[in-house]
Short mmCIF file of C-alpha atoms and ligand atoms in Angstrom, two decimals:
data_model
loop_
_atom_site.label_atom_id
_atom_site.label_comp_id
_atom_site.label_asym_id
_atom_site.label_seq_id
_atom_site.Cartn_x
_atom_site.Cartn_y
_atom_site.Cartn_z
CA UNK A 4 102.04 30.19 36.83
CA UNK A 5 103.02 33.49 35.19
CA UNK A 6 104.53 34.79 38.43
CA UNK A 7 107.26 32.13 38.39
CA UNK A 8 110.59 32.81 36.70
CA UNK A 9 110.09 32.28 32.97
CA UNK A 10 106.30 32.24 33.34
CA UNK A 11 104.08 33.90 30.73
CA UNK A 12 100.78 35.66 31.13
CA UNK A 13 99.19 33.63 28.36
CA UNK A 14 99.70 29.97 27.65
CA UNK A 15 98.26 27.42 25.25
CA UNK A 16 95.09 25.62 26.05
CA UNK A 17 94.86 22.47 23.98
CA UNK A 18 91.34 21.14 23.68
CA UNK A 19 89.75 19.09 20.91
CA UNK A 20 87.52 20.57 18.27
CA UNK A 21 84.14 18.88 17.79
CA UNK A 22 84.34 15.48 16.14
CA UNK A 23 81.50 13.34 14.84
CA UNK A 24 81.06 9.94 16.41
CA UNK A 25 80.19 8.63 12.94
CA UNK A 26 83.90 8.47 12.11
CA UNK A 27 84.30 5.38 14.30
CA UNK A 28 81.48 3.43 12.62
CA UNK A 29 79.88 0.78 14.78
CA UNK A 30 81.95 1.87 17.79
CA UNK A 31 79.99 5.16 17.96
CA UNK A 32 77.44 3.64 20.33
CA UNK A 33 80.20 2.32 22.58
CA UNK A 34 81.61 5.72 23.49
CA UNK A 35 80.43 6.42 26.98
CA UNK A 36 78.57 9.72 27.33
CA UNK A 37 80.10 12.36 29.54
CA UNK A 38 78.47 13.92 32.59
CA UNK A 39 78.16 17.08 30.48
CA UNK A 40 76.80 16.88 26.90
CA UNK A 41 80.08 18.31 25.49
CA UNK A 42 78.24 20.31 22.85
CA UNK A 43 80.47 23.31 23.56
CA UNK A 44 84.21 23.49 22.98
CA UNK A 45 86.32 24.64 25.91
CA UNK A 46 87.01 27.87 24.04
CA UNK A 47 83.27 28.53 23.72
CA UNK A 48 82.74 27.73 27.39
CA UNK A 49 85.33 30.31 28.42
CA UNK A 50 84.71 32.96 25.78
CA UNK A 51 80.96 32.94 26.36
CA UNK A 52 81.28 32.44 30.14
CA UNK A 53 78.79 29.59 29.93
CA UNK A 54 78.75 29.04 33.67
CA UNK A 55 77.70 32.57 34.58
CA UNK A 56 75.71 33.46 31.46
CA UNK A 57 74.32 30.18 30.13
CA UNK A 58 71.56 31.67 27.95
CA UNK A 59 73.75 34.31 26.31
CA UNK A 60 76.61 31.83 25.78
CA UNK A 61 74.24 29.32 24.16
CA UNK A 62 72.60 31.88 21.84
CA UNK A 63 76.02 33.09 20.66
CA UNK A 64 76.82 29.70 19.11
CA UNK A 65 73.34 28.19 18.70
CA UNK A 66 73.87 27.53 14.97
CA UNK A 67 76.98 25.49 15.76
CA UNK A 68 75.20 23.56 18.52
CA UNK A 69 72.34 22.60 16.18
CA UNK A 70 74.82 21.33 13.62
CA UNK A 71 76.65 19.33 16.29
CA UNK A 72 73.41 17.67 17.43
CA UNK A 73 72.53 16.77 13.83
CA UNK A 74 76.00 15.44 13.01
CA UNK A 75 76.43 13.66 16.39
CA UNK A 76 79.51 15.77 17.00
CA UNK A 77 80.85 16.42 20.44
CA UNK A 78 83.81 18.45 21.73
CA UNK A 79 86.09 18.27 24.79
CA UNK A 80 86.74 14.81 26.27
CA UNK A 81 84.18 13.13 24.03
CA UNK A 82 86.03 14.35 20.92
CA UNK A 83 89.34 13.31 22.46
CA UNK A 84 88.12 9.75 23.02
CA UNK A 85 86.54 9.63 19.54
CA UNK A 86 89.84 10.74 17.99
CA UNK A 87 91.92 8.28 20.01
CA UNK A 88 89.57 5.46 19.08
CA UNK A 89 89.68 6.41 15.40
CA UNK A 90 93.50 6.44 15.54
CA UNK A 91 93.50 2.95 17.04
CA UNK A 92 91.03 1.58 14.49
CA UNK A 93 92.91 3.11 11.55
CA UNK A 94 96.12 1.50 12.78
CA UNK A 95 94.71 -2.00 13.05
CA UNK A 96 94.22 -2.25 16.81
CA UNK A 97 91.79 -4.84 17.98
CA UNK A 98 89.46 -3.43 20.62
CA UNK A 99 87.30 -5.49 22.95
CA UNK A 100 84.56 -4.06 25.12
CA UNK A 101 82.97 -5.79 28.13
CA UNK A 102 86.45 -7.09 28.88
CA UNK A 103 87.76 -6.88 32.42
CA UNK A 104 91.39 -7.84 32.88
CA UNK A 105 91.72 -9.77 36.11
CA UNK A 106 95.26 -11.14 36.22
CA UNK A 107 98.71 -10.84 34.66
CA UNK A 108 100.53 -13.91 33.39
CA UNK A 109 104.13 -14.17 34.47
CA UNK A 110 106.72 -16.52 33.02
CA UNK A 111 108.16 -18.04 36.18
CA UNK A 112 111.52 -18.80 34.57
CA UNK A 113 112.26 -15.34 33.21
CA UNK A 114 109.98 -13.24 35.45
CA UNK A 115 108.63 -11.59 32.29
CA UNK A 116 104.97 -10.61 31.98
CA UNK A 117 103.82 -12.49 28.92
CA UNK A 118 100.09 -11.91 28.87
CA UNK A 119 96.91 -11.49 30.82
CA UNK A 120 93.67 -13.13 31.82
CA UNK A 121 90.44 -11.28 31.03
CA UNK A 122 86.73 -11.83 31.55
CA UNK A 123 85.35 -11.10 28.09
CA UNK A 124 81.59 -11.09 27.72
CA UNK A 125 81.31 -13.67 30.47
CA UNK A 126 84.11 -15.91 29.17
CA UNK A 127 87.54 -16.12 30.77
CA UNK A 128 90.28 -15.74 28.16
CA UNK A 129 94.08 -15.93 28.25
CA UNK A 130 95.74 -13.40 25.95
CA UNK A 131 99.44 -13.42 25.17
CA UNK A 132 101.41 -10.24 24.58
CA UNK A 133 104.31 -10.51 22.16
CA UNK A 134 106.32 -7.75 23.74
CA UNK A 135 104.57 -6.56 26.85
CA UNK A 136 101.49 -5.39 28.69
CA UNK A 137 100.66 -1.74 29.43
CA UNK A 138 98.45 -1.17 32.45
CA UNK A 139 96.28 1.90 31.78
CA UNK A 140 93.26 1.09 33.91
CA UNK A 141 92.94 4.45 35.67
CA UNK A 142 92.62 5.13 39.38
CA UNK A 143 91.08 3.23 42.29
CA UNK A 144 88.51 5.80 43.42
CA UNK A 145 85.58 3.40 43.00
CA UNK A 146 87.21 0.80 45.24
CA UNK A 147 85.72 1.74 48.62
CA UNK A 148 88.27 -0.26 50.64
CA UNK A 149 91.31 1.26 48.90
CA UNK A 150 89.78 4.72 49.02
CA UNK A 151 89.13 4.51 52.78
CA UNK A 152 92.66 3.26 53.36
CA UNK A 153 94.42 6.00 51.41
CA UNK A 154 91.92 8.87 51.80
CA UNK A 155 90.60 8.66 55.35
CA UNK A 156 88.08 11.30 56.38
CA UNK A 157 85.36 13.21 54.57
CA UNK A 158 84.84 12.73 50.84
CA UNK A 159 82.13 14.34 48.73
CA UNK A 160 81.82 13.22 45.11
CA UNK A 161 83.60 10.96 42.66
CA UNK A 162 83.61 12.27 39.10
CA UNK A 163 84.93 9.34 37.05
CA UNK A 164 83.06 6.38 35.60
CA UNK A 165 82.45 3.61 38.10
CA UNK A 166 84.72 1.03 36.44
CA UNK A 167 87.91 2.44 37.96
CA UNK A 168 88.32 0.08 40.89
CA UNK A 169 92.10 -0.18 41.14
CA UNK A 170 92.42 -3.47 39.25
CA UNK A 171 95.67 -2.31 37.68
CA UNK A 172 97.22 -1.36 41.02
CA UNK A 173 96.18 -4.75 42.46
CA UNK A 174 97.59 -6.72 39.52
CA UNK A 175 100.88 -4.81 39.58
CA UNK A 176 101.23 -5.47 43.28
CA UNK A 177 100.45 -9.19 42.78
CA UNK A 178 103.40 -9.60 40.42
CA UNK A 179 105.81 -7.77 42.73
CA UNK A 180 105.56 -4.22 41.36
CA UNK A 181 106.00 -1.35 43.81
CA UNK A 182 103.12 1.07 44.38
CA UNK A 183 103.66 4.71 45.29
CA UNK A 184 101.82 8.03 45.76
CA UNK A 185 98.72 6.11 46.78
CA UNK A 186 97.49 9.04 48.88
CA UNK A 187 97.54 11.45 45.91
CA UNK A 188 94.59 12.32 43.67
CA UNK A 189 93.06 14.80 41.29
CA UNK A 190 91.08 16.55 44.04
CA UNK A 191 88.74 18.95 42.30
CA UNK A 192 85.60 20.87 43.31
CA UNK A 193 82.44 19.04 42.24
CA UNK A 194 78.69 19.39 42.49
CA UNK A 195 75.95 16.75 42.36
CA UNK A 196 74.68 15.48 39.03
CA UNK A 197 72.99 12.31 37.86
CA UNK A 198 74.97 9.94 35.67
CA UNK A 199 73.93 6.50 34.48
CA UNK A 200 70.91 6.78 36.78
CA UNK A 201 72.88 7.52 39.96
CA UNK A 202 74.08 10.54 41.93
CA UNK A 203 77.55 11.44 40.70
CA UNK A 204 80.12 14.24 40.87
CA UNK A 205 80.32 16.93 38.19
CA UNK A 206 83.59 18.90 38.30
CA UNK A 207 82.78 22.59 38.73
CA UNK A 208 84.86 25.35 40.29
CA UNK A 209 81.80 26.56 42.16
CA UNK A 210 83.64 27.96 45.18
CA UNK A 211 85.46 30.67 43.18
CA UNK A 212 82.60 33.15 43.30
CA UNK A 213 82.67 36.76 44.38
CA UNK A 214 80.29 36.44 47.33
CA UNK A 215 81.59 33.09 48.61
CA UNK A 216 84.37 31.77 50.84
CA UNK A 217 85.57 28.35 51.96
CA UNK A 218 85.91 27.63 55.67
CA UNK A 219 87.22 24.65 57.58
CA UNK A 220 85.61 22.80 60.46
CA UNK A 221 86.71 25.63 62.80
CA UNK A 222 84.91 28.21 60.69
CA UNK A 223 88.19 29.68 59.34
CA UNK A 224 89.40 30.24 55.80
CA UNK A 225 92.51 28.23 54.85
CA UNK A 226 93.27 29.06 51.18
CA UNK A 227 92.39 31.44 48.39
CA UNK A 228 89.11 30.18 46.97
CA UNK A 229 90.34 31.01 43.45
CA UNK A 230 93.56 28.96 43.69
CA UNK A 231 93.55 26.14 41.13
CA UNK A 232 95.45 24.04 43.66
CA UNK A 233 92.75 24.39 46.29
CA UNK A 234 92.47 20.56 46.18
CA UNK A 235 95.92 20.37 47.80
CA UNK A 236 94.77 22.65 50.64
CA UNK A 237 91.54 20.71 51.14
CA UNK A 238 93.44 17.42 51.32
CA UNK A 239 96.10 18.73 53.71
CA UNK A 240 96.77 15.95 56.25
CA UNK A 241 97.96 15.82 59.77
CA UNK A 242 101.50 14.41 59.46
CA UNK A 243 101.21 11.98 62.34
CA UNK A 244 97.67 10.64 62.06
CA UNK A 245 97.30 11.12 58.29
CA UNK A 246 93.82 12.59 58.82
CA UNK A 247 92.65 15.67 56.90
CA UNK A 248 93.25 18.84 58.91
CA UNK A 249 90.45 21.03 57.59
CA UNK A 250 87.53 18.72 56.98
CA UNK A 251 84.62 18.96 57.07
CA UNK A 252 84.96 22.16 55.03
CA UNK A 253 82.17 24.31 53.62
CA UNK A 254 81.53 26.90 50.96
CA UNK A 255 79.74 29.79 52.65
CA UNK A 256 77.94 32.29 50.45
CA UNK A 257 75.09 34.73 50.34
CA UNK A 258 72.03 34.75 48.11
CA UNK A 259 73.98 36.18 45.15
CA UNK A 260 75.80 32.88 44.59
CA UNK A 261 72.79 31.31 42.87
CA UNK A 262 72.07 34.42 40.79
CA UNK A 263 75.70 34.72 39.66
CA UNK A 264 75.99 31.03 38.79
CA UNK A 265 72.59 29.74 37.58
CA UNK A 266 73.76 26.14 36.87
CA UNK A 267 74.52 25.74 40.56
CA UNK A 268 70.84 26.16 41.39
CA UNK A 269 69.83 23.62 38.72
CA UNK A 270 72.35 21.01 39.80
CA UNK A 271 71.75 21.43 43.53
CA UNK A 272 68.25 20.01 42.94
CA UNK A 273 69.86 16.63 42.22
CA UNK A 274 70.57 16.28 45.91
CA UNK A 275 68.12 18.34 47.98
CA UNK A 276 70.30 17.88 51.10
CA UNK A 277 73.41 19.26 49.44
CA UNK A 278 72.90 23.00 49.87
CA UNK A 279 71.94 24.30 53.31
CA UNK A 280 70.08 27.62 53.62
CA UNK A 281 69.49 29.90 56.62
CA UNK A 282 68.34 33.45 57.21
CA UNK A 283 71.24 34.30 59.54
CA UNK A 284 74.90 33.28 59.68
CA UNK A 285 74.35 32.05 63.21
CA UNK A 286 71.56 29.72 62.12
CA UNK A 287 73.67 28.53 59.17
CA UNK A 288 76.62 27.73 61.45
CA UNK A 289 74.36 25.77 63.79
CA UNK A 290 72.87 23.79 60.90
CA UNK A 291 76.27 22.72 59.55
CA UNK A 292 77.98 22.25 62.91
CA UNK A 293 80.61 25.00 62.61
CA UNK A 294 81.35 27.30 65.61
CA UNK A 295 78.98 30.24 65.08
CA UNK A 296 81.20 32.91 66.59
CA UNK A 297 84.21 31.86 64.53
CA UNK A 298 82.16 31.86 61.33
CA UNK A 299 80.78 35.33 62.07
CA UNK A 300 84.32 36.60 62.71
CA UNK A 301 85.64 35.05 59.49
CA UNK A 302 82.84 36.56 57.41
CA UNK A 303 83.30 39.98 59.07
CA UNK A 304 87.05 39.84 58.37
CA UNK A 305 86.46 38.84 54.75
CA UNK A 306 83.85 41.59 54.30
CA UNK A 307 86.47 44.03 55.64
CA UNK A 308 88.93 42.83 52.96
CA UNK A 309 86.22 43.44 50.36
CA UNK A 310 85.81 47.04 51.57
CA UNK A 311 89.61 47.54 51.44
CA UNK A 312 89.91 45.77 48.06
CA UNK A 313 92.67 43.45 49.37
CA UNK A 314 92.59 39.94 50.86
CA UNK A 315 95.39 40.26 53.39
CA UNK A 316 95.15 36.57 54.40
CA UNK A 317 95.24 34.65 51.11
CA UNK A 318 95.67 37.32 48.39
CA UNK A 319 92.57 36.16 46.57
CA UNK A 320 92.31 37.58 43.08
CA UNK A 321 95.88 38.89 42.95
CA UNK A 322 97.75 36.33 40.82
CA UNK A 323 97.31 36.47 37.05
CA UNK A 324 95.30 33.22 37.06
CA UNK A 325 93.02 34.40 39.83
CA UNK A 326 92.41 37.71 38.06
CA UNK A 327 91.55 35.81 34.88
CA UNK A 328 89.18 33.58 36.83
CA UNK A 329 87.52 36.56 38.48
CA UNK A 330 87.12 38.45 35.21
CA UNK A 331 89.56 41.26 35.99
CA UNK A 332 91.65 42.91 38.67
CA UNK A 333 89.75 43.66 41.92
CA UNK A 334 86.86 41.49 40.78
CA UNK A 335 87.29 38.54 43.13
CA UNK A 336 86.12 40.15 46.35
CA UNK A 337 82.46 40.65 47.22
CA UNK A 338 80.95 40.80 50.72
CA UNK A 339 78.78 38.08 52.18
CA UNK A 340 75.92 40.05 53.67
CA UNK A 341 72.73 39.38 51.74
CA UNK A 342 70.52 36.66 53.25
CA UNK A 343 69.56 33.93 52.81
CA UNK A 344 72.99 32.53 53.55
CA UNK A 345 74.08 29.31 51.87
CA UNK A 346 76.47 26.50 52.74
CA UNK A 347 77.58 23.56 50.59
CA UNK A 348 80.05 20.82 51.58
CA UNK A 349 83.55 21.36 50.25
CA UNK A 350 85.35 18.16 51.15
CA UNK A 351 87.49 16.17 48.78
CA UNK A 352 85.85 15.31 45.49
CA UNK A 353 88.02 13.06 43.40
CA UNK A 354 88.19 12.91 39.60
CA UNK A 355 90.82 10.19 39.70
CA UNK A 356 93.37 8.89 42.18
CA UNK A 357 96.99 9.38 41.16
CA UNK A 358 98.76 6.55 42.94
CA UNK A 359 99.87 3.32 41.35
CA UNK A 360 102.76 1.43 39.84
CA UNK A 361 106.18 2.93 40.26
CA UNK A 362 107.76 3.25 36.84
CA UNK A 363 111.09 4.25 35.34
CA UNK A 364 111.52 6.85 32.61
CA UNK A 365 110.49 4.34 29.92
CA UNK A 366 107.21 3.57 31.72
CA UNK A 367 108.44 0.13 32.85
CA UNK A 368 107.05 -1.03 36.18
CA UNK A 369 109.72 -1.43 38.85
CA UNK A 370 109.93 -3.49 42.04
CA UNK A 371 110.64 -2.01 45.47
CA UNK A 372 114.37 -2.75 44.94
CA UNK A 373 114.31 -0.67 41.73
CA UNK A 374 114.66 -3.67 39.39
CA UNK A 375 112.44 -3.70 36.30
CA UNK A 376 109.63 -6.22 35.82
CA UNK A 377 110.27 -7.18 32.20
CA UNK A 378 107.29 -6.84 29.87
CA UNK A 379 105.21 -4.72 32.25
CA UNK A 380 104.44 -1.03 31.68
CA UNK A 381 102.05 1.44 33.26
CA UNK A 382 100.66 4.80 32.12
CA UNK A 383 98.17 7.40 33.26
CA UNK A 384 96.37 7.24 36.57
CA UNK A 385 97.33 3.61 37.17
CA UNK A 386 100.97 4.68 37.61
CA UNK A 387 102.44 6.71 40.47
CA UNK A 388 102.00 10.25 39.21
CA UNK A 389 105.26 12.23 39.45
CA UNK A 390 103.57 15.39 40.77
CA UNK A 391 100.74 13.75 42.69
CA UNK A 392 97.84 15.90 43.86
CA UNK A 393 99.54 19.13 42.81
CA UNK A 394 98.43 20.66 39.53
CA UNK A 395 100.81 22.80 37.49
CA UNK A 396 97.86 24.57 35.91
CA UNK A 397 94.15 23.96 35.59
CA UNK A 398 93.53 20.70 33.75
CA UNK A 399 96.98 19.19 33.82
CA UNK A 400 96.18 15.52 33.96
CA UNK A 401 95.20 14.37 30.48
CA UNK A 402 98.36 15.83 28.92
CA UNK A 403 100.84 13.97 31.16
CA UNK A 404 98.71 10.81 31.08
CA UNK A 405 98.67 10.75 27.28
CA UNK A 406 102.38 11.46 27.24
CA UNK A 407 103.10 8.47 29.47
CA UNK A 408 101.03 6.30 27.14
CA UNK A 409 103.15 7.58 24.26
CA UNK A 410 106.38 6.88 26.17
CA UNK A 411 105.24 3.30 26.88
CA UNK A 412 104.38 2.88 23.19
CA UNK A 413 107.82 4.05 22.13
CA UNK A 414 109.51 1.77 24.67
CA UNK A 415 107.50 -1.22 23.41
CA UNK A 416 108.53 -0.42 19.85
CA UNK A 417 112.19 -0.26 20.87
CA UNK A 418 111.82 -3.63 22.60
CA UNK A 419 110.23 -5.07 19.46
CA UNK A 420 113.03 -3.81 17.27
CA UNK A 421 115.69 -5.08 19.69
CA UNK A 422 114.05 -8.51 19.79
CA UNK A 423 113.85 -8.74 16.01
CA UNK A 424 117.52 -7.88 15.76
CA UNK A 425 118.35 -10.54 18.34
CA UNK A 426 116.34 -13.13 16.40
CA UNK A 427 118.07 -12.12 13.17
CA UNK A 428 121.50 -12.61 14.80
CA UNK A 429 120.48 -16.07 16.05
CA UNK A 430 119.17 -17.01 12.60
C1 LIG B 520 84.53 14.57 34.70
C2 LIG B 520 86.01 14.68 34.50
C3 LIG B 520 86.54 15.79 33.84
C4 LIG B 520 87.92 15.91 33.65
N1 LIG B 520 88.39 17.01 32.98
C5 LIG B 520 89.72 17.11 32.75
C6 LIG B 520 90.25 18.23 32.02
O1 LIG B 520 89.52 19.12 31.61
N2 LIG B 520 91.58 18.27 31.78
C7 LIG B 520 92.43 17.31 32.23
O2 LIG B 520 93.64 17.41 31.98
N3 LIG B 520 91.96 16.24 32.94
C8 LIG B 520 90.63 16.12 33.20
N4 LIG B 520 90.15 15.03 33.89
C9 LIG B 520 91.07 13.95 34.29
C10 LIG B 520 91.35 12.99 33.14
O3 LIG B 520 90.15 12.62 32.51
C11 LIG B 520 92.08 11.76 33.63
O4 LIG B 520 93.31 12.18 34.23
C12 LIG B 520 92.40 10.78 32.49
O5 LIG B 520 91.22 10.37 31.82
C13 LIG B 520 93.08 9.54 33.02
O6 LIG B 520 93.42 8.72 31.95
P1 LIG B 520 93.76 7.19 32.13
O7 LIG B 520 93.85 6.62 30.77
O8 LIG B 520 94.88 7.02 33.06
O9 LIG B 520 92.51 6.58 32.90
P2 LIG B 520 90.90 6.52 32.47
O10 LIG B 520 90.67 7.60 31.48
O11 LIG B 520 90.22 6.52 33.75
O12 LIG B 520 90.83 5.15 31.72
C14 LIG B 520 90.94 3.93 32.42
C15 LIG B 520 90.11 2.90 31.69
O13 LIG B 520 90.44 1.59 32.16
C16 LIG B 520 89.26 0.83 32.29
N5 LIG B 520 89.51 -0.26 33.25
C17 LIG B 520 89.59 -0.21 34.61
N6 LIG B 520 89.86 -1.43 35.11
C18 LIG B 520 89.96 -2.28 34.04
C19 LIG B 520 90.22 -3.69 33.92
N7 LIG B 520 90.43 -4.47 34.97
N8 LIG B 520 90.21 -4.21 32.67
C20 LIG B 520 90.00 -3.44 31.58
N9 LIG B 520 89.75 -2.11 31.62
C21 LIG B 520 89.74 -1.53 32.86
C22 LIG B 520 88.24 1.85 32.78
O14 LIG B 520 86.93 1.37 32.55
C23 LIG B 520 88.62 3.07 31.96
O15 LIG B 520 87.96 3.05 30.72
C24 LIG B 520 88.78 14.90 34.11
C25 LIG B 520 88.26 13.77 34.77
C26 LIG B 520 86.89 13.66 34.97
C27 LIG B 520 86.35 12.44 35.66
#
């Protein structure tokens, strides 16, 4: 946000360097693959413009990619998880897989959370926690009932692994913890991919293309397509009914979209119904159920902005971020006038919900009356995210989520030290 007071044109992007899975020994096979192979670092993705020039970007670093395949090294999120796992193993953590936590154990006398019940490889086990339990079980996007309750209306894709079913939120609520921000999420553009044998969402900012716009169910634009907070606009709700105001929404583009962004053509084959094509705008509007006249007007208005070099409605391509995204000043605007015309759904795709346990500044879970539930902490997407759906920059979820994990860790350590001191006094 360079335009804000104190903002800078350039910031720091922190993203892991490639790391070999061999460093975690027998756990290497347990690291879940990503929807993308993660052979490229983020820097290489951006510097080579992998999305628009996949062949050129690959050839630039082909020697590195070959080495990464041979050494089982991966970058981005895969490297992050490998590094976190290695840190845990080196510090003596015991890690169990195939272990679903189903219940928290509360000491009825003190109200303290003293352990949990887990289904581990088909066996139910009771585990005691010496100091406390940290809930870090992610969002509830794969829990259909909870999703329908908190995100009524059109949804497109879910991008996270299917295990995130809101168990943490349910367990917190069962022991009296307050839940908040349940209608907030990481709402991010996504396209269809296949993951673990099923159709799945792949996050991709595919709407921010020169010859494309996003329109709502009335055929009107409602945000700058290049805004990294477009998820907030897409999820805008009617205050009274709580229903989304713009959905169903659509990306409308001309034939240049697929030439400019080749991966979009490859991925759209995963779901043949996903992208709609028509030889006229009128036919396209009829196919997707948007008022044809309104769509024609919107496209004509946008094409006029392209001729003038200025988007008078949403200032697309004017902020520093949007210029960066477009590859330069005046590069974000291109007319939509070359058939065939294309439409793809642009409803909410969710990478992770952001509602959950209300916590205090030490990560301790609190009740509705503000009192702390002793021994219970929450971090990441299972806690009520302070900024909710809003992003403060592109990719601003892992950082805060890791930080909350760190805060919980520090608080647990302080509790441990305090307890030891208490015991020493008693002795
Ligand atoms: C495809 C994709 C790309 C993303 N890219 C970025 C990015 O570039 N930058 C960024 O900042 N953010 C990104 N995000 C968001 C980021 O990954 C999440 O915000 C972050 O992983 C959330 O961390 P978490 O630990 O809270 O939850 P998760 O990472 O979701 O971890 C929760 C874990 O808990 C497990 N679990 C659930 N229920 C139980 C239970 N009952 N018992 C035991 N275990 C359980 C789950 O299986 C899961 O492993 C992306 C998300 C996706 C899906």
